[in-house]
Structures are given as structure tokens and as C-alpha cells.
PDB file of C-alpha atoms in Angstrom:
ATOM      1  CA  LYS A   1     167.800  60.429 170.291  1.00 88.00           C
ATOM      2  CA  ALA A   2     166.574  58.111 167.560  1.00 94.00           C
ATOM      3  CA  VAL A   3     163.279  57.353 169.309  1.00 96.00           C
ATOM      4  CA  SER A   4     162.651  61.047 169.971  1.00 96.00           C
ATOM      5  CA  GLN A   5     163.399  61.904 166.341  1.00 97.00           C
ATOM      6  CA  MET A   6     161.036  59.187 165.158  1.00 98.00           C
ATOM      7  CA  ALA A   7     158.313  60.456 167.498  1.00 98.00           C
ATOM      8  CA  SER A   8     158.783  63.984 166.160  1.00 97.00           C
ATOM      9  CA  SER A   9     158.733  62.716 162.572  1.00 98.00           C
ATOM     10  CA  TYR A  10     155.609  60.625 163.063  1.00 98.00           C
ATOM     11  CA  GLY A  11     153.920  63.620 164.663  1.00 98.00           C
ATOM     12  CA  ALA A  12     155.005  65.799 161.738  1.00 98.00           C
ATOM     13  CA  ILE A  13     153.497  63.371 159.226  1.00 98.00           C
ATOM     14  CA  VAL A  14     150.180  63.360 161.066  1.00 98.00           C
ATOM     15  CA  GLY A  15     150.289  67.152 161.463  1.00 97.00           C
ATOM     16  CA  CYS A  16     151.024  67.815 157.787  1.00 97.00           C
ATOM     17  CA  LEU A  17     148.070  65.668 156.802  1.00 97.00           C
ATOM     18  CA  ALA A  18     145.740  67.068 159.459  1.00 97.00           C
ATOM     19  CA  GLY A  19     146.619  70.771 159.084  1.00 96.00           C
ATOM     20  CA  PRO A  20     144.727  71.396 155.835  1.00 95.00           C
ATOM     21  CA  LEU A  21     141.810  69.212 156.942  1.00 96.00           C
ATOM     22  CA  VAL A  22     141.363  71.305 160.084  1.00 96.00           C
ATOM     23  CA  GLY A  23     141.772  74.525 158.087  1.00 95.00           C
ATOM     24  CA  GLY A  24     139.169  73.350 155.587  1.00 95.00           C
ATOM     25  CA  LYS A  25     136.715  72.466 158.322  1.00 96.00           C
ATOM     26  CA  ILE A  26     136.945  75.345 160.816  1.00 97.00           C
ATOM     27  CA  GLY A  27     138.426  78.115 158.670  1.00 96.00           C
ATOM     28  CA  ARG A  28     141.929  79.302 157.908  1.00 96.00           C
ATOM     29  CA  ARG A  29     142.344  81.860 160.675  1.00 97.00           C
ATOM     30  CA  PRO A  30     140.926  79.745 163.520  1.00 97.00           C
ATOM     31  CA  ALA A  31     143.057  76.793 162.374  1.00 97.00           C
ATOM     32  CA  TYR A  32     146.239  78.896 162.309  1.00 97.00           C
ATOM     33  CA  PHE A  33     145.415  80.388 165.695  1.00 98.00           C
ATOM     34  CA  GLY A  34     144.823  76.902 167.084  1.00 97.00           C
ATOM     35  CA  LEU A  35     148.090  75.616 165.624  1.00 97.00           C
ATOM     36  CA  CYS A  36     150.027  78.525 167.113  1.00 98.00           C
ATOM     37  CA  LEU A  37     148.376  78.058 170.503  1.00 98.00           C
ATOM     38  CA  ALA A  38     148.896  74.283 170.522  1.00 98.00           C
ATOM     39  CA  SER A  39     152.522  74.714 169.393  1.00 98.00           C
ATOM     40  CA  LEU A  40     153.174  77.311 172.083  1.00 98.00           C
ATOM     41  CA  ILE A  41     151.641  75.222 174.870  1.00 98.00           C
ATOM     42  CA  THR A  42     153.261  71.951 173.782  1.00 98.00           C
ATOM     43  CA  CYS A  43     156.727  73.444 173.283  1.00 97.00           C
ATOM     44  CA  GLN A  44     156.574  75.389 176.540  1.00 98.00           C
ATOM     45  CA  PHE A  45     155.613  72.163 178.325  1.00 98.00           C
ATOM     46  CA  LEU A  46     158.411  70.291 176.583  1.00 97.00           C
ATOM     47  CA  PHE A  47     161.118  72.775 177.549  1.00 96.00           C
ATOM     48  CA  ARG A  48     159.862  73.409 181.086  1.00 96.00           C
ATOM     49  CA  HIS A  49     158.986  69.932 182.381  1.00 96.00           C
ATOM     50  CA  PHE A  50     161.562  67.413 181.219  1.00 94.00           C
ATOM     51  CA  GLU A  51     165.068  66.996 182.502  1.00 89.00           C
ATOM     52  CA  THR A  52     165.410  63.271 181.830  1.00 92.00           C
ATOM     53  CA  TYR A  53     164.369  60.896 179.088  1.00 93.00           C
ATOM     54  CA  THR A  54     160.945  59.438 179.840  1.00 95.00           C
ATOM     55  CA  PRO A  55     157.978  58.065 177.874  1.00 96.00           C
ATOM     56  CA  GLY A  56     156.241  61.376 178.656  1.00 96.00           C
ATOM     57  CA  LEU A  57     159.031  63.235 176.894  1.00 97.00           C
ATOM     58  CA  VAL A  58     158.661  61.050 173.803  1.00 97.00           C
ATOM     59  CA  CYS A  59     154.888  61.607 173.817  1.00 98.00           C
ATOM     60  CA  THR A  60     155.340  65.359 174.153  1.00 98.00           C
ATOM     61  CA  VAL A  61     157.886  65.342 171.318  1.00 98.00           C
ATOM     62  CA  PHE A  62     155.297  63.564 169.140  1.00 98.00           C
ATOM     63  CA  PHE A  63     152.748  66.304 169.812  1.00 98.00           C
ATOM     64  CA  ALA A  64     155.323  69.043 169.342  1.00 98.00           C
ATOM     65  CA  GLY A  65     156.121  67.540 165.938  1.00 97.00           C
ATOM     66  CA  LEU A  66     152.430  67.265 165.120  1.00 98.00           C
ATOM     67  CA  PHE A  67     151.518  70.845 165.940  1.00 98.00           C
ATOM     68  CA  THR A  68     154.654  72.598 164.717  1.00 97.00           C
ATOM     69  CA  ALA A  69     154.732  70.760 161.388  1.00 96.00           C
ATOM     70  CA  ALA A  70     150.990  71.088 160.697  1.00 97.00           C
ATOM     71  CA  PHE A  71     151.749  74.543 159.313  1.00 94.00           C
ATOM     72  CA  TYR A  72     153.406  72.854 156.311  1.00 93.00           C
ATOM     73  CA  GLY A  73     150.073  71.295 155.432  1.00 94.00           C
ATOM     74  CA  TRP A  74     148.127  74.443 156.228  1.00 95.00           C
ATOM     75  CA  PHE A  75     150.266  76.850 154.129  1.00 93.00           C
ATOM     76  CA  PRO A  76     149.484  75.177 150.762  1.00 92.00           C
ATOM     77  CA  LEU A  77     145.794  75.486 151.601  1.00 92.00           C
ATOM     78  CA  TYR A  78     145.834  79.150 152.615  1.00 94.00           C
ATOM     79  CA  LEU A  79     148.575  80.907 150.663  1.00 93.00           C
ATOM     80  CA  PRO A  80     147.154  80.284 147.148  1.00 93.00           C
ATOM     81  CA  GLU A  81     143.863  81.783 148.269  1.00 94.00           C
ATOM     82  CA  LEU A  82     145.505  85.122 149.046  1.00 94.00           C
ATOM     83  CA  PHE A  83     146.832  86.013 145.599  1.00 94.00           C
ATOM     84  CA  PRO A  84     145.341  86.543 142.143  1.00 95.00           C
ATOM     85  CA  THR A  85     146.231  83.974 139.490  1.00 93.00           C
ATOM     86  CA  ARG A  86     148.794  86.163 137.710  1.00 95.00           C
ATOM     87  CA  VAL A  87     150.991  86.437 140.856  1.00 95.00           C
ATOM     88  CA  ARG A  88     149.867  83.406 142.841  1.00 94.00           C
ATOM     89  CA  ALA A  89     153.109  81.416 142.638  1.00 94.00           C
ATOM     90  CA  THR A  90     155.247  84.500 143.293  1.00 96.00           C
ATOM     91  CA  GLY A  91     153.087  85.557 146.241  1.00 94.00           C
ATOM     92  CA  GLN A  92     153.248  82.100 147.777  1.00 93.00           C
ATOM     93  CA  GLY A  93     156.998  81.876 147.242  1.00 93.00           C
ATOM     94  CA  VAL A  94     157.722  85.273 148.744  1.00 94.00           C
ATOM     95  CA  SER A  95     155.426  84.618 151.711  1.00 90.00           C
ATOM     96  CA  TYR A  96     156.802  81.176 152.435  1.00 87.00           C
ATOM     97  CA  ASN A  97     160.452  82.095 151.991  1.00 91.00           C
ATOM     98  CA  THR A  98     160.227  85.297 154.021  1.00 91.00           C
ATOM     99  CA  GLY A  99     159.529  83.019 156.958  1.00 86.00           C
ATOM    100  CA  ARG A 100     162.654  81.054 156.105  1.00 89.00           C
ATOM    101  CA  VAL A 101     164.743  84.230 156.183  1.00 92.00           C
ATOM    102  CA  PHE A 102     163.444  85.057 159.656  1.00 89.00           C
ATOM    103  CA  ALA A 103     164.092  81.462 160.740  1.00 88.00           C
ATOM    104  CA  ALA A 104     167.670  81.698 159.498  1.00 91.00           C
ATOM    105  CA  VAL A 105     168.217  84.886 161.463  1.00 89.00           C
ATOM    106  CA  GLY A 106     166.736  83.165 164.493  1.00 87.00           C
ATOM    107  CA  ALA A 107     168.975  80.137 164.055  1.00 88.00           C
ATOM    108  CA  VAL A 108     172.066  82.336 163.941  1.00 88.00           C
ATOM    109  CA  GLY A 109     170.928  84.226 167.038  1.00 90.00           C
ATOM    110  CA  ALA A 110     169.974  81.063 168.940  1.00 91.00           C
ATOM    111  CA  GLY A 111     173.571  80.344 169.854  1.00 90.00           C
ATOM    112  CA  GLN A 112     173.934  83.785 171.389  1.00 93.00           C
ATOM    113  CA  LEU A 113     170.655  83.283 173.251  1.00 93.00           C
ATOM    114  CA  VAL A 114     171.843  79.956 174.676  1.00 94.00           C
ATOM    115  CA  GLU A 115     175.068  81.628 175.794  1.00 94.00           C
ATOM    116  CA  ALA A 116     173.175  84.538 177.392  1.00 95.00           C
ATOM    117  CA  LEU A 117     170.914  82.116 179.285  1.00 95.00           C
ATOM    118  CA  GLY A 118     173.741  80.274 180.982  1.00 95.00           C
ATOM    119  CA  LYS A 119     174.233  77.713 178.209  1.00 94.00           C
ATOM    120  CA  SER A 120     170.747  76.329 178.799  1.00 94.00           C
ATOM    121  CA  TYR A 121     169.088  74.992 175.660  1.00 93.00           C
ATOM    122  CA  ALA A 122     165.849  74.523 177.606  1.00 94.00           C
ATOM    123  CA  LYS A 123     165.717  78.194 178.638  1.00 95.00           C
ATOM    124  CA  ALA A 124     166.496  79.245 175.076  1.00 94.00           C
ATOM    125  CA  GLY A 125     163.693  76.971 173.848  1.00 94.00           C
ATOM    126  CA  ILE A 126     161.291  78.576 176.297  1.00 95.00           C
ATOM    127  CA  VAL A 127     162.140  82.027 174.946  1.00 95.00           C
ATOM    128  CA  ILE A 128     162.123  81.036 171.270  1.00 93.00           C
ATOM    129  CA  THR A 129     158.701  79.399 171.433  1.00 95.00           C
ATOM    130  CA  PHE A 130     157.157  82.765 172.231  1.00 95.00           C
ATOM    131  CA  VAL A 131     157.413  83.439 168.481  1.00 94.00           C
ATOM    132  CA  TYR A 132     154.030  81.700 168.291  1.00 96.00           C
ATOM    133  CA  VAL A 133     152.499  84.672 170.138  1.00 97.00           C
ATOM    134  CA  ILE A 134     153.231  86.762 167.042  1.00 95.00           C
ATOM    135  CA  GLY A 135     151.196  84.290 164.996  1.00 95.00           C
ATOM    136  CA  LEU A 136     148.362  84.296 167.536  1.00 97.00           C
ATOM    137  CA  ILE A 137     148.005  88.038 167.036  1.00 97.00           C
ATOM    138  CA  THR A 138     148.825  88.610 163.369  1.00 95.00           C
ATOM    139  CA  ILE A 139     146.550  85.927 161.911  1.00 97.00           C
ATOM    140  CA  TRP A 140     143.560  88.063 162.858  1.00 97.00           C
ATOM    141  CA  LEU A 141     144.910  90.796 160.543  1.00 96.00           C
ATOM    142  CA  ALA A 142     144.853  88.373 157.595  1.00 95.00           C
ATOM    143  CA  PRO A 143     141.739  87.663 155.540  1.00 95.00           C
ATOM    144  CA  GLU A 144     139.606  84.580 156.097  1.00 96.00           C
ATOM    145  CA  THR A 145     139.390  82.806 152.754  1.00 95.00           C
ATOM    146  CA  LYS A 146     137.277  79.769 153.612  1.00 94.00           C
ATOM    147  CA  GLY A 147     134.379  79.531 151.181  1.00 92.00           C
ATOM    148  CA  GLN A 148     135.650  82.435 149.076  1.00 90.00           C
ATOM    149  CA  PRO A 149     136.470  82.092 145.363  1.00 90.00           C
ATOM    150  CA  LEU A 150     140.110  82.323 144.374  1.00 86.00           C
ATOM    151  CA  PRO A 151     141.075  85.886 143.442  1.00 88.00           C
ATOM    152  CA  GLU A 152     141.405  86.332 139.693  1.00 86.00           C
TER     153      GLU A 152
END
């Protein structure tokens, strides 16, 4: 458990640092799409292909941490660019914390999902990771802000 947690944490550190760099280079929407796709693929692989502890599991956990935590580096790059100065902090706070509310609802429902899927955490993980599909679609409804001035 400790080695897996460290692998996830090291991946998260790299992801948080890399997320805004990728978003700055290729654009906000393509970066978010790529993060959602990489998170979906990595987490699906993680929950579908490992039943025992192996070095491959630890490696996959590293990449899952990298991709799923990179959003925390990407959000501070993108969210301020969406709101005018007078409401920038409020807009960021509402946007960021709305996601937390949905995550809390998901966490409460996860136990019921595990129960419904025969007490299989892996099957529940497979289902839950499809949340990234929502991100794959909705990011294209958001504005691309790369190279644009901050709204005043």
C-alpha cells in the first residue's frame, strides 16, 4: 500500500507541474481533452488488468496519479482566464468547488455502486472512470483562452 501511494503521489507531483506547461503549449481545450483521455485510458487499464500486486501495477498507479492530478495544475491556468477581474476569484471558486460538490455526491454513491456490482471495487472503478467522458465532450463547449487577453 505504501509503495502504491508513493507512486501515485510522485505521479501527482509530476502531473501538477506538467499540466499547466502542456496547457500553455498546446492550448487549454486540447490539454484538458488529452488529460481526460489519458486519465480514462490509464484508470480503465488499472481497474481491468490487475488482480495482484506487481511492478506493472505500481507503474500504472504512477501514471494514474500523473494524469488525474494534472488537472490541479491546469485549473489555475485556465479558470482565471474565463472571468473578468471584478468576479475572477468568485468565478474560480464557484467553478472549482462545484466539482467538489459533485465529487462528494459521487463518493457517497460509490458505496452503493460497489454493493450493486457484487462488492467489486474494480468494477466500481471501471464505471466511475467513465466520468472522464463527460470532460471529453464538454471541454469543446468551453472557450479556448490561449493567447487571449484576460477579460476585464
